[in-house]
Amino acid sequence: MRSTPSTRILVLNSGSSSVKYQLLDMRDSSRLAVGLVERIGEETSRLKHTPTGAETREWTGPIADHEAALKAVSAELAKDGLGLDSPELAAIGHRVVHGGKHFTEPTVVDDTVLAEIERLIPVAPLHNPANLTGIRTAQALRPDLPQVAVFDTAFHTTMPESAARYAIDVQTADEHRIRRYGFHGTSHAYVSRATAQLLGRAPEDVNVIVLHLGNGASASAVRGGKCVDTSMGLTPLEGLVMGTRSGDMDPAVIFHLMRVGGMSADEIDTLLNKKSGLIGLCGDNDMREIRRRIDEGDEQAQLAFDIYIHRLKKYIGAYYAVLGRVDAIAFTAGVGENAAPVREAAVAGLQELGLAVDSELNAVRGDAPRLISPESARVAVAVVPTDEELEIATQTYALVKGSQSLT
């Protein structure tokens, strides 16, 4: 038994040229520090570090790689008495985007786990390599500490095969691991539970449609705390209209662009992931700017907004049908939490489904979960700020606490 309680979790979200981090104390889920290292590998790398209750510190200069980035993070934390060498640090939790079918829950990292995450790189080429780099770097700095992988896809592994399977040749699908995996799982898990709590009910008694609307956007149908369908698929490209991604589209468009447009697979990949969605429709992927342009009478911005809402309504209706009974719809993430016009438009005309928004409640801004539907509404409409870092920390802490004495 350790003399010092180990109740702190460091959460790392490693991108190809960035590391986001938060240090939390799980005794009360409080944040001790948050920060970001960006432009790793450049001369103008930047570290932004904010200890709770203190002013933000910024540092600019060359940070060669992720190892140097984590060492810089450790140095900043040490200035606040929160260094990585602290005996109060119980584990490091890592966001890993793709866990395939194999990882259905948070997992302590070992060589086998690393090999499987690496094997999944072909279906997550933008994310899993960076996630792996973050894990291996943290292992090198603290080889004695549990490193826990928390997978974006894990929450969606409860989908039935009827929802997860695509209607293509089964042998081909299995050989190439083609199925709907879903993403933003930590957000959907957190928000679905928080919505049930807001209603004063147990998660297993509540059916929720979660709408995670940010630059990336996804919807999920959650029955009794378990995901039964989600909009993203093999990759995060499928589903809703997003900031730069097309979402749902006739697959034959790809063949058409190859045969008629003379485009390569890489060019089409770039088009659909980086030059489509809102930015492809109107040149902006910031909903605030789009709404400003609409207010000024910009028809292209209006059309982009209408397409965005049309797709959103289709998923609300589809998931209503999948669930049969809906107790709440929860809006979350940057757009979902802050764009009142999106929330209002998404449920407009759906009164027969029991959906309505109170305009005054919808206009209120805040950081706490809140209802924006009239008291008489049959289905609750809620705004529930997501907290993916807390979800990762909670899952990480629960796993290591269950496998060893932390106090």
mmCIF file of C-alpha atoms in Angstrom:
data_model
loop_
_atom_site.group_PDB
_atom_site.id
_atom_site.type_symbol
_atom_site.label_atom_id
_atom_site.label_comp_id
_atom_site.label_asym_id
_atom_site.label_seq_id
_atom_site.Cartn_x
_atom_site.Cartn_y
_atom_site.Cartn_z
ATOM 1 C CA MET A 1 0.000 0.000 0.000
ATOM 2 C CA ARG A 2 1.355 3.382 -0.980
ATOM 3 C CA SER A 3 1.800 6.061 1.635
ATOM 4 C CA THR A 4 0.579 8.764 -0.751
ATOM 5 C CA PRO A 5 -2.863 8.311 -2.360
ATOM 6 C CA SER A 6 -2.528 7.880 -6.112
ATOM 7 C CA THR A 7 -5.639 9.613 -7.369
ATOM 8 C CA ARG A 8 -4.393 11.701 -10.268
ATOM 9 C CA ILE A 9 -4.870 10.809 -13.930
ATOM 10 C CA LEU A 10 -3.046 12.496 -16.795
ATOM 11 C CA VAL A 11 -5.110 12.409 -19.987
ATOM 12 C CA LEU A 12 -3.220 12.668 -23.286
ATOM 13 C CA ASN A 13 -4.723 13.211 -26.723
ATOM 14 C CA SER A 14 -1.846 12.921 -29.171
ATOM 15 C CA GLY A 15 -2.244 14.193 -32.720
ATOM 16 C CA SER A 16 0.238 14.087 -35.553
ATOM 17 C CA SER A 17 1.717 17.472 -34.554
ATOM 18 C CA SER A 18 0.022 18.225 -31.249
ATOM 19 C CA VAL A 19 -0.594 16.966 -27.736
ATOM 20 C CA LYS A 20 -3.617 18.051 -25.702
ATOM 21 C CA TYR A 21 -3.496 17.184 -22.029
ATOM 22 C CA GLN A 22 -5.375 17.474 -18.762
ATOM 23 C CA LEU A 23 -4.408 16.443 -15.255
ATOM 24 C CA LEU A 24 -7.337 15.485 -13.040
ATOM 25 C CA ASP A 25 -7.729 14.493 -9.396
ATOM 26 C CA MET A 26 -10.276 11.692 -9.334
ATOM 27 C CA ARG A 27 -11.215 12.215 -5.692
ATOM 28 C CA ASP A 28 -13.512 14.979 -6.886
ATOM 29 C CA SER A 29 -12.941 14.921 -10.676
ATOM 30 C CA SER A 30 -11.300 18.330 -10.428
ATOM 31 C CA ARG A 31 -8.890 19.643 -13.032
ATOM 32 C CA LEU A 32 -5.429 20.509 -11.781
ATOM 33 C CA ALA A 33 -4.060 21.697 -15.132
ATOM 34 C CA VAL A 34 -4.916 21.776 -18.839
ATOM 35 C CA GLY A 35 -2.724 22.474 -21.812
ATOM 36 C CA LEU A 36 -1.789 22.082 -25.435
ATOM 37 C CA VAL A 37 1.433 21.595 -27.369
ATOM 38 C CA GLU A 38 1.028 22.380 -31.048
ATOM 39 C CA ARG A 39 3.129 22.567 -34.200
ATOM 40 C CA ILE A 40 5.440 19.818 -32.947
ATOM 41 C CA GLY A 41 8.448 19.463 -35.253
ATOM 42 C CA GLU A 42 8.480 23.125 -36.231
ATOM 43 C CA GLU A 43 10.647 26.036 -35.118
ATOM 44 C CA THR A 44 7.499 27.841 -33.955
ATOM 45 C CA SER A 45 6.128 25.118 -31.679
ATOM 46 C CA ARG A 46 3.911 26.471 -28.899
ATOM 47 C CA LEU A 47 3.040 25.187 -25.436
ATOM 48 C CA LYS A 48 0.030 26.653 -23.644
ATOM 49 C CA HIS A 49 -0.371 25.586 -20.004
ATOM 50 C CA THR A 50 -3.062 26.604 -17.524
ATOM 51 C CA PRO A 51 -2.911 25.465 -13.887
ATOM 52 C CA THR A 52 -6.265 25.653 -12.126
ATOM 53 C CA GLY A 53 -6.657 28.973 -10.381
ATOM 54 C CA ALA A 54 -3.596 30.507 -12.003
ATOM 55 C CA GLU A 55 -2.756 32.433 -15.140
ATOM 56 C CA THR A 56 -1.995 30.714 -18.432
ATOM 57 C CA ARG A 57 1.668 30.339 -19.330
ATOM 58 C CA GLU A 58 2.764 30.226 -22.978
ATOM 59 C CA TRP A 59 6.068 29.185 -24.455
ATOM 60 C CA THR A 60 7.136 29.344 -28.102
ATOM 61 C CA GLY A 61 10.177 27.664 -29.619
ATOM 62 C CA PRO A 62 11.329 24.485 -31.357
ATOM 63 C CA ILE A 63 9.900 21.188 -30.034
ATOM 64 C CA ALA A 64 11.392 18.431 -32.154
ATOM 65 C CA ASP A 65 9.076 15.504 -31.460
ATOM 66 C CA HIS A 66 6.490 14.026 -29.092
ATOM 67 C CA GLU A 67 9.149 12.987 -26.588
ATOM 68 C CA ALA A 68 10.334 16.577 -26.357
ATOM 69 C CA ALA A 69 6.708 17.721 -26.132
ATOM 70 C CA LEU A 70 5.923 15.451 -23.176
ATOM 71 C CA LYS A 71 9.131 16.452 -21.443
ATOM 72 C CA ALA A 72 8.094 20.086 -21.857
ATOM 73 C CA VAL A 73 4.643 19.270 -20.462
ATOM 74 C CA SER A 74 6.245 17.486 -17.520
ATOM 75 C CA ALA A 75 8.450 20.517 -16.845
ATOM 76 C CA GLU A 76 5.432 22.849 -16.816
ATOM 77 C CA LEU A 77 3.503 20.543 -14.509
ATOM 78 C CA ALA A 78 6.552 20.321 -12.203
ATOM 79 C CA LYS A 79 6.526 24.112 -11.796
ATOM 80 C CA ASP A 80 3.116 23.690 -10.176
ATOM 81 C CA GLY A 81 4.175 20.731 -8.054
ATOM 82 C CA LEU A 82 2.333 18.349 -10.378
ATOM 83 C CA GLY A 83 5.221 16.651 -12.207
ATOM 84 C CA LEU A 84 5.037 13.279 -13.921
ATOM 85 C CA ASP A 85 7.307 11.852 -11.225
ATOM 86 C CA SER A 86 4.675 12.501 -8.546
ATOM 87 C CA PRO A 87 3.629 9.408 -6.534
ATOM 88 C CA GLU A 88 0.075 10.792 -6.704
ATOM 89 C CA LEU A 89 -0.080 10.048 -10.422
ATOM 90 C CA ALA A 90 -1.979 6.768 -10.779
ATOM 91 C CA ALA A 91 -1.936 6.313 -14.550
ATOM 92 C CA ILE A 92 -1.866 8.011 -17.921
ATOM 93 C CA GLY A 93 -4.999 7.682 -20.027
ATOM 94 C CA HIS A 94 -4.632 7.928 -23.798
ATOM 95 C CA ARG A 95 -7.313 8.691 -26.358
ATOM 96 C CA VAL A 96 -7.041 6.154 -29.175
ATOM 97 C CA VAL A 97 -9.341 6.758 -32.094
ATOM 98 C CA HIS A 98 -9.723 3.263 -33.545
ATOM 99 C CA GLY A 99 -9.964 0.063 -31.526
ATOM 100 C CA GLY A 100 -11.752 -2.078 -34.095
ATOM 101 C CA LYS A 101 -13.975 -4.903 -32.844
ATOM 102 C CA HIS A 102 -11.358 -6.183 -30.442
ATOM 103 C CA PHE A 103 -11.282 -3.371 -27.866
ATOM 104 C CA THR A 104 -14.665 -2.951 -26.218
ATOM 105 C CA GLU A 105 -13.439 -1.261 -23.040
ATOM 106 C CA PRO A 106 -10.453 0.688 -21.670
ATOM 107 C CA THR A 107 -7.318 -1.447 -21.751
ATOM 108 C CA VAL A 108 -3.957 -1.381 -19.999
ATOM 109 C CA VAL A 109 -1.362 -1.111 -22.743
ATOM 110 C CA ASP A 110 1.137 -3.910 -23.341
ATOM 111 C CA ASP A 111 2.996 -5.102 -26.426
ATOM 112 C CA THR A 112 -0.039 -7.040 -27.680
ATOM 113 C CA VAL A 113 -2.272 -3.990 -27.386
ATOM 114 C CA LEU A 114 0.264 -1.813 -29.182
ATOM 115 C CA ALA A 115 0.502 -4.340 -31.999
ATOM 116 C CA GLU A 116 -3.279 -4.394 -32.450
ATOM 117 C CA ILE A 117 -3.526 -0.582 -32.494
ATOM 118 C CA GLU A 118 -0.785 -0.599 -35.119
ATOM 119 C CA ARG A 119 -2.611 -3.264 -37.138
ATOM 120 C CA LEU A 120 -5.614 -0.929 -37.298
ATOM 121 C CA ILE A 121 -3.647 1.924 -38.894
ATOM 122 C CA PRO A 122 -5.054 1.198 -42.394
ATOM 123 C CA VAL A 123 -8.571 2.077 -41.153
ATOM 124 C CA ALA A 124 -7.377 5.081 -39.126
ATOM 125 C CA PRO A 125 -4.282 6.371 -40.943
ATOM 126 C CA LEU A 126 -4.633 9.949 -39.654
ATOM 127 C CA HIS A 127 -5.111 9.111 -35.989
ATOM 128 C CA ASN A 128 -3.776 5.761 -34.766
ATOM 129 C CA PRO A 129 -0.108 6.467 -35.672
ATOM 130 C CA ALA A 130 -0.146 9.670 -33.588
ATOM 131 C CA ASN A 131 -1.950 7.902 -30.738
ATOM 132 C CA LEU A 132 0.718 5.197 -30.789
ATOM 133 C CA THR A 133 3.484 7.783 -30.683
ATOM 134 C CA GLY A 134 1.936 9.387 -27.610
ATOM 135 C CA ILE A 135 1.642 6.058 -25.799
ATOM 136 C CA ARG A 136 5.200 4.973 -26.566
ATOM 137 C CA THR A 137 6.582 8.346 -25.541
ATOM 138 C CA ALA A 138 4.725 8.256 -22.232
ATOM 139 C CA GLN A 139 5.909 4.686 -21.656
ATOM 140 C CA ALA A 140 9.513 5.789 -22.109
ATOM 141 C CA LEU A 141 9.094 8.623 -19.609
ATOM 142 C CA ARG A 142 7.215 6.570 -16.998
ATOM 143 C CA PRO A 143 7.755 2.852 -17.690
ATOM 144 C CA ASP A 144 6.546 2.006 -14.182
ATOM 145 C CA LEU A 145 3.152 3.654 -14.651
ATOM 146 C CA PRO A 146 0.036 2.027 -16.154
ATOM 147 C CA GLN A 147 -0.714 3.402 -19.604
ATOM 148 C CA VAL A 148 -4.393 2.978 -20.451
ATOM 149 C CA ALA A 149 -5.889 3.194 -23.938
ATOM 150 C CA VAL A 150 -9.467 4.483 -24.108
ATOM 151 C CA PHE A 151 -10.958 3.913 -27.548
ATOM 152 C CA ASP A 152 -13.314 6.215 -29.464
ATOM 153 C CA THR A 153 -14.917 3.138 -30.998
ATOM 154 C CA ALA A 154 -15.496 1.153 -27.795
ATOM 155 C CA PHE A 155 -18.886 2.613 -26.844
ATOM 156 C CA HIS A 156 -20.278 1.617 -30.231
ATOM 157 C CA THR A 157 -19.269 -2.064 -30.041
ATOM 158 C CA THR A 158 -22.680 -2.827 -28.507
ATOM 159 C CA MET A 159 -24.356 -2.193 -31.880
ATOM 160 C CA PRO A 160 -26.153 -5.267 -33.221
ATOM 161 C CA GLU A 161 -24.800 -6.789 -36.399
ATOM 162 C CA SER A 162 -27.844 -5.474 -38.261
ATOM 163 C CA ALA A 163 -26.594 -1.944 -37.581
ATOM 164 C CA ALA A 164 -22.857 -2.574 -37.789
ATOM 165 C CA ARG A 165 -22.744 -4.586 -41.019
ATOM 166 C CA TYR A 166 -22.667 -3.058 -44.480
ATOM 167 C CA ALA A 167 -24.615 -4.880 -47.197
ATOM 168 C CA ILE A 168 -21.569 -6.076 -49.131
ATOM 169 C CA ASP A 169 -20.058 -9.524 -49.644
ATOM 170 C CA VAL A 170 -19.443 -10.938 -46.166
ATOM 171 C CA GLN A 171 -16.104 -12.575 -46.997
ATOM 172 C CA THR A 172 -14.732 -9.355 -48.480
ATOM 173 C CA ALA A 173 -15.991 -7.333 -45.517
ATOM 174 C CA ASP A 174 -14.440 -9.698 -42.982
ATOM 175 C CA GLU A 175 -11.136 -9.957 -44.816
ATOM 176 C CA HIS A 176 -10.691 -6.191 -44.850
ATOM 177 C CA ARG A 177 -12.427 -5.465 -41.502
ATOM 178 C CA ILE A 178 -15.132 -3.377 -43.205
ATOM 179 C CA ARG A 179 -18.014 -2.523 -40.879
ATOM 180 C CA ARG A 180 -19.475 0.440 -39.044
ATOM 181 C CA TYR A 181 -17.261 1.166 -36.017
ATOM 182 C CA GLY A 182 -18.422 4.655 -35.041
ATOM 183 C CA PHE A 183 -16.398 7.395 -33.353
ATOM 184 C CA HIS A 184 -16.705 10.124 -30.683
ATOM 185 C CA GLY A 185 -17.554 7.220 -28.384
ATOM 186 C CA THR A 186 -16.255 8.812 -25.187
ATOM 187 C CA SER A 187 -18.454 11.836 -25.853
ATOM 188 C CA HIS A 188 -21.549 9.767 -26.628
ATOM 189 C CA ALA A 189 -20.988 7.656 -23.493
ATOM 190 C CA TYR A 190 -20.554 10.694 -21.251
ATOM 191 C CA VAL A 191 -23.430 12.692 -22.710
ATOM 192 C CA SER A 192 -25.939 9.829 -22.700
ATOM 193 C CA ARG A 193 -25.262 9.209 -18.993
ATOM 194 C CA ALA A 194 -25.313 12.916 -18.160
ATOM 195 C CA THR A 195 -28.640 13.285 -19.978
ATOM 196 C CA ALA A 196 -30.184 10.511 -17.902
ATOM 197 C CA GLN A 197 -28.863 12.222 -14.772
ATOM 198 C CA LEU A 198 -30.395 15.510 -15.921
ATOM 199 C CA LEU A 199 -33.753 13.738 -16.207
ATOM 200 C CA GLY A 200 -33.314 12.217 -12.745
ATOM 201 C CA ARG A 201 -33.353 8.684 -14.141
ATOM 202 C CA ALA A 202 -30.976 5.750 -14.399
ATOM 203 C CA PRO A 203 -29.165 5.378 -17.760
ATOM 204 C CA GLU A 204 -30.589 1.885 -18.214
ATOM 205 C CA ASP A 205 -34.113 3.350 -18.161
ATOM 206 C CA VAL A 206 -33.527 6.080 -20.763
ATOM 207 C CA ASN A 207 -33.420 6.145 -24.564
ATOM 208 C CA VAL A 208 -31.394 9.057 -25.924
ATOM 209 C CA ILE A 209 -30.427 10.407 -29.328
ATOM 210 C CA VAL A 210 -27.052 12.097 -28.880
ATOM 211 C CA LEU A 211 -26.022 14.723 -31.442
ATOM 212 C CA HIS A 212 -22.297 15.490 -31.178
ATOM 213 C CA LEU A 213 -21.997 18.532 -33.416
ATOM 214 C CA GLY A 214 -18.547 20.026 -33.810
ATOM 215 C CA ASN A 215 -16.263 20.377 -36.813
ATOM 216 C CA GLY A 216 -16.601 16.610 -36.829
ATOM 217 C CA ALA A 217 -20.192 15.533 -36.189
ATOM 218 C CA SER A 218 -21.920 12.287 -35.305
ATOM 219 C CA ALA A 219 -25.226 10.991 -34.007
ATOM 220 C CA SER A 220 -25.977 7.950 -31.900
ATOM 221 C CA ALA A 221 -29.030 6.046 -30.772
ATOM 222 C CA VAL A 222 -28.555 4.927 -27.163
ATOM 223 C CA ARG A 223 -31.020 2.471 -25.636
ATOM 224 C CA GLY A 224 -30.711 1.909 -21.906
ATOM 225 C CA GLY A 225 -27.112 3.155 -21.802
ATOM 226 C CA LYS A 226 -25.935 1.072 -24.780
ATOM 227 C CA CYS A 227 -25.322 2.275 -28.320
ATOM 228 C CA VAL A 228 -27.537 0.542 -30.879
ATOM 229 C CA ASP A 229 -26.652 2.697 -33.901
ATOM 230 C CA THR A 230 -24.327 5.526 -34.865
ATOM 231 C CA SER A 231 -23.780 7.687 -37.927
ATOM 232 C CA MET A 232 -20.022 7.380 -38.480
ATOM 233 C CA GLY A 233 -18.851 4.143 -40.029
ATOM 234 C CA LEU A 234 -15.613 2.468 -41.059
ATOM 235 C CA THR A 235 -14.089 5.950 -40.788
ATOM 236 C CA PRO A 236 -15.309 9.299 -39.435
ATOM 237 C CA LEU A 237 -16.373 10.321 -42.959
ATOM 238 C CA GLU A 238 -19.835 8.751 -42.970
ATOM 239 C CA GLY A 239 -22.986 10.344 -41.590
ATOM 240 C CA LEU A 240 -23.819 13.964 -40.871
ATOM 241 C CA VAL A 241 -22.645 16.979 -42.858
ATOM 242 C CA MET A 242 -19.508 18.206 -41.051
ATOM 243 C CA GLY A 243 -17.147 21.137 -41.169
ATOM 244 C CA THR A 244 -14.972 19.727 -43.950
ATOM 245 C CA ARG A 245 -16.372 16.187 -44.469
ATOM 246 C CA SER A 246 -19.181 15.252 -46.818
ATOM 247 C CA GLY A 247 -20.935 12.682 -44.667
ATOM 248 C CA ASP A 248 -23.361 10.319 -46.431
ATOM 249 C CA MET A 249 -22.994 10.167 -50.202
ATOM 250 C CA ASP A 250 -23.675 7.772 -53.076
ATOM 251 C CA PRO A 251 -20.481 5.635 -53.287
ATOM 252 C CA ALA A 252 -20.732 5.809 -57.077
ATOM 253 C CA VAL A 253 -19.683 9.468 -56.876
ATOM 254 C CA ILE A 254 -16.179 8.160 -56.204
ATOM 255 C CA PHE A 255 -16.203 5.961 -59.324
ATOM 256 C CA HIS A 256 -17.568 8.879 -61.346
ATOM 257 C CA LEU A 257 -14.783 11.195 -60.156
ATOM 258 C CA MET A 258 -12.189 8.536 -61.026
ATOM 259 C CA ARG A 259 -13.553 7.685 -64.468
ATOM 260 C CA VAL A 260 -14.893 11.038 -65.625
ATOM 261 C CA GLY A 261 -12.986 13.496 -63.471
ATOM 262 C CA GLY A 262 -9.659 11.690 -63.732
ATOM 263 C CA MET A 263 -9.080 12.059 -59.989
ATOM 264 C CA SER A 264 -6.854 9.706 -57.993
ATOM 265 C CA ALA A 265 -7.917 7.942 -54.807
ATOM 266 C CA ASP A 266 -5.790 10.348 -52.755
ATOM 267 C CA GLU A 267 -7.329 13.368 -54.453
ATOM 268 C CA ILE A 268 -10.839 12.092 -53.754
ATOM 269 C CA ASP A 269 -9.879 11.318 -50.155
ATOM 270 C CA THR A 270 -8.717 14.917 -49.742
ATOM 271 C CA LEU A 271 -11.857 16.255 -51.414
ATOM 272 C CA LEU A 272 -14.282 14.329 -49.218
ATOM 273 C CA ASN A 273 -12.427 14.738 -45.919
ATOM 274 C CA LYS A 274 -10.971 18.241 -46.195
ATOM 275 C CA LYS A 275 -12.788 20.164 -48.915
ATOM 276 C CA SER A 276 -16.399 19.077 -48.485
ATOM 277 C CA GLY A 277 -19.113 19.568 -45.866
ATOM 278 C CA LEU A 278 -19.799 23.171 -44.924
ATOM 279 C CA ILE A 279 -16.495 24.467 -46.253
ATOM 280 C CA GLY A 280 -17.158 22.847 -49.612
ATOM 281 C CA LEU A 281 -20.693 24.198 -49.772
ATOM 282 C CA CYS A 282 -20.030 27.809 -48.803
ATOM 283 C CA GLY A 283 -16.323 28.300 -48.072
ATOM 284 C CA ASP A 284 -16.729 28.467 -44.275
ATOM 285 C CA ASN A 285 -16.763 25.712 -41.664
ATOM 286 C CA ASP A 286 -17.372 27.991 -38.665
ATOM 287 C CA MET A 287 -21.091 27.992 -37.847
ATOM 288 C CA ARG A 288 -20.819 31.448 -36.297
ATOM 289 C CA GLU A 289 -19.523 32.872 -39.571
ATOM 290 C CA ILE A 290 -22.147 31.009 -41.566
ATOM 291 C CA ARG A 291 -24.930 32.435 -39.385
ATOM 292 C CA ARG A 292 -23.448 35.933 -39.769
ATOM 293 C CA ARG A 293 -23.486 35.557 -43.527
ATOM 294 C CA ILE A 294 -27.073 34.296 -43.429
ATOM 295 C CA ASP A 295 -28.111 37.348 -41.434
ATOM 296 C CA GLU A 296 -26.593 39.457 -44.225
ATOM 297 C CA GLY A 297 -28.633 37.623 -46.852
ATOM 298 C CA ASP A 298 -25.924 35.294 -48.209
ATOM 299 C CA GLU A 299 -27.779 32.629 -50.214
ATOM 300 C CA GLN A 300 -24.819 30.215 -50.406
ATOM 301 C CA ALA A 301 -24.441 30.226 -46.619
ATOM 302 C CA GLN A 302 -28.198 29.689 -46.267
ATOM 303 C CA LEU A 303 -28.088 26.701 -48.589
ATOM 304 C CA ALA A 304 -25.162 25.177 -46.686
ATOM 305 C CA PHE A 305 -27.081 25.614 -43.411
ATOM 306 C CA ASP A 306 -30.225 24.076 -44.913
ATOM 307 C CA ILE A 307 -28.315 21.027 -46.177
ATOM 308 C CA TYR A 308 -26.677 20.634 -42.763
ATOM 309 C CA ILE A 309 -30.062 20.748 -41.005
ATOM 310 C CA HIS A 310 -31.755 18.475 -43.550
ATOM 311 C CA ARG A 311 -29.208 15.712 -42.888
ATOM 312 C CA LEU A 312 -29.490 16.236 -39.131
ATOM 313 C CA LYS A 313 -33.283 15.879 -39.235
ATOM 314 C CA LYS A 314 -33.004 12.687 -41.272
ATOM 315 C CA TYR A 315 -30.860 11.115 -38.552
ATOM 316 C CA ILE A 316 -33.160 12.277 -35.766
ATOM 317 C CA GLY A 317 -36.077 10.632 -37.557
ATOM 318 C CA ALA A 318 -34.116 7.485 -38.357
ATOM 319 C CA TYR A 319 -32.917 7.016 -34.797
ATOM 320 C CA TYR A 320 -36.375 7.737 -33.443
ATOM 321 C CA ALA A 321 -37.539 4.789 -35.548
ATOM 322 C CA VAL A 322 -34.619 2.602 -34.396
ATOM 323 C CA LEU A 323 -35.290 3.295 -30.704
ATOM 324 C CA GLY A 324 -39.083 3.182 -30.887
ATOM 325 C CA ARG A 325 -39.315 5.333 -27.768
ATOM 326 C CA VAL A 326 -37.206 8.435 -27.275
ATOM 327 C CA ASP A 327 -36.930 10.096 -23.877
ATOM 328 C CA ALA A 328 -34.458 12.820 -24.822
ATOM 329 C CA ILE A 329 -32.392 14.360 -27.565
ATOM 330 C CA ALA A 330 -29.076 15.795 -26.375
ATOM 331 C CA PHE A 331 -27.049 18.399 -28.275
ATOM 332 C CA THR A 332 -23.355 18.555 -27.459
ATOM 333 C CA ALA A 333 -19.892 19.678 -28.685
ATOM 334 C CA GLY A 334 -18.971 23.097 -30.074
ATOM 335 C CA VAL A 335 -21.904 23.646 -32.415
ATOM 336 C CA GLY A 336 -24.411 21.618 -30.436
ATOM 337 C CA GLU A 337 -23.667 23.485 -27.216
ATOM 338 C CA ASN A 338 -23.418 26.995 -28.628
ATOM 339 C CA ALA A 339 -25.468 27.353 -31.820
ATOM 340 C CA ALA A 340 -29.062 27.979 -30.753
ATOM 341 C CA PRO A 341 -30.272 28.376 -34.382
ATOM 342 C CA VAL A 342 -29.010 24.862 -35.193
ATOM 343 C CA ARG A 343 -30.893 23.346 -32.264
ATOM 344 C CA GLU A 344 -34.081 25.212 -33.115
ATOM 345 C CA ALA A 345 -33.947 24.310 -36.805
ATOM 346 C CA ALA A 346 -33.112 20.653 -36.120
ATOM 347 C CA VAL A 347 -36.393 20.012 -34.282
ATOM 348 C CA ALA A 348 -38.596 22.515 -36.138
ATOM 349 C CA GLY A 349 -41.639 20.790 -37.611
ATOM 350 C CA LEU A 350 -41.185 17.654 -35.497
ATOM 351 C CA GLN A 351 -43.963 18.431 -33.016
ATOM 352 C CA GLU A 352 -45.800 15.231 -33.974
ATOM 353 C CA LEU A 353 -42.774 13.336 -32.634
ATOM 354 C CA GLY A 354 -43.090 15.198 -29.321
ATOM 355 C CA LEU A 355 -40.144 17.483 -30.086
ATOM 356 C CA ALA A 356 -40.114 21.207 -29.458
ATOM 357 C CA VAL A 357 -37.731 23.923 -28.286
ATOM 358 C CA ASP A 358 -38.596 26.805 -25.994
ATOM 359 C CA SER A 359 -37.043 29.841 -27.693
ATOM 360 C CA GLU A 360 -36.201 31.608 -24.426
ATOM 361 C CA LEU A 361 -34.595 28.544 -22.859
ATOM 362 C CA ASN A 362 -32.758 27.812 -26.103
ATOM 363 C CA ALA A 363 -31.235 31.301 -26.127
ATOM 364 C CA VAL A 364 -29.673 30.865 -22.676
ATOM 365 C CA ARG A 365 -25.939 30.103 -22.693
ATOM 366 C CA GLY A 366 -24.180 28.209 -19.938
ATOM 367 C CA ASP A 367 -21.732 25.483 -19.014
ATOM 368 C CA ALA A 368 -24.194 23.266 -17.134
ATOM 369 C CA PRO A 369 -26.506 20.622 -18.636
ATOM 370 C CA ARG A 370 -29.949 22.122 -19.199
ATOM 371 C CA LEU A 371 -33.321 21.442 -20.781
ATOM 372 C CA ILE A 372 -34.435 23.693 -23.611
ATOM 373 C CA SER A 373 -37.794 22.042 -24.319
ATOM 374 C CA PRO A 374 -41.137 23.242 -22.907
ATOM 375 C CA GLU A 375 -42.306 21.490 -19.746
ATOM 376 C CA SER A 376 -45.200 20.019 -21.715
ATOM 377 C CA ALA A 377 -42.961 18.417 -24.344
ATOM 378 C CA ARG A 378 -43.235 14.628 -24.605
ATOM 379 C CA VAL A 379 -39.518 14.305 -25.421
ATOM 380 C CA ALA A 380 -36.908 16.283 -23.518
ATOM 381 C CA VAL A 381 -34.508 18.349 -25.621
ATOM 382 C CA ALA A 382 -31.270 19.044 -23.752
ATOM 383 C CA VAL A 383 -27.956 20.819 -24.118
ATOM 384 C CA VAL A 384 -25.312 18.704 -22.389
ATOM 385 C CA PRO A 385 -21.703 19.951 -22.557
ATOM 386 C CA THR A 386 -19.437 17.040 -23.345
ATOM 387 C CA ASP A 387 -16.358 16.198 -21.296
ATOM 388 C CA GLU A 388 -14.317 13.604 -23.135
ATOM 389 C CA GLU A 389 -11.235 14.162 -20.973
ATOM 390 C CA LEU A 390 -13.202 13.472 -17.795
ATOM 391 C CA GLU A 391 -14.696 10.368 -19.408
ATOM 392 C CA ILE A 392 -11.208 9.101 -20.330
ATOM 393 C CA ALA A 393 -9.920 9.864 -16.838
ATOM 394 C CA THR A 394 -12.917 8.165 -15.210
ATOM 395 C CA GLN A 395 -12.517 5.014 -17.294
ATOM 396 C CA THR A 396 -8.750 4.974 -16.743
ATOM 397 C CA TYR A 397 -9.036 5.428 -12.989
ATOM 398 C CA ALA A 398 -11.744 2.793 -12.657
ATOM 399 C CA LEU A 399 -9.563 0.287 -14.514
ATOM 400 C CA VAL A 400 -6.363 0.821 -12.550
ATOM 401 C CA LYS A 401 -8.179 1.177 -9.223
ATOM 402 C CA GLY A 402 -9.788 -2.184 -9.863
ATOM 403 C CA SER A 403 -6.472 -3.878 -10.607
ATOM 404 C CA GLN A 404 -4.320 -2.476 -7.797
ATOM 405 C CA SER A 405 -4.549 -0.668 -4.482
ATOM 406 C CA LEU A 406 -4.278 3.040 -5.063
ATOM 407 C CA THR A 407 -4.499 4.119 -1.449
#
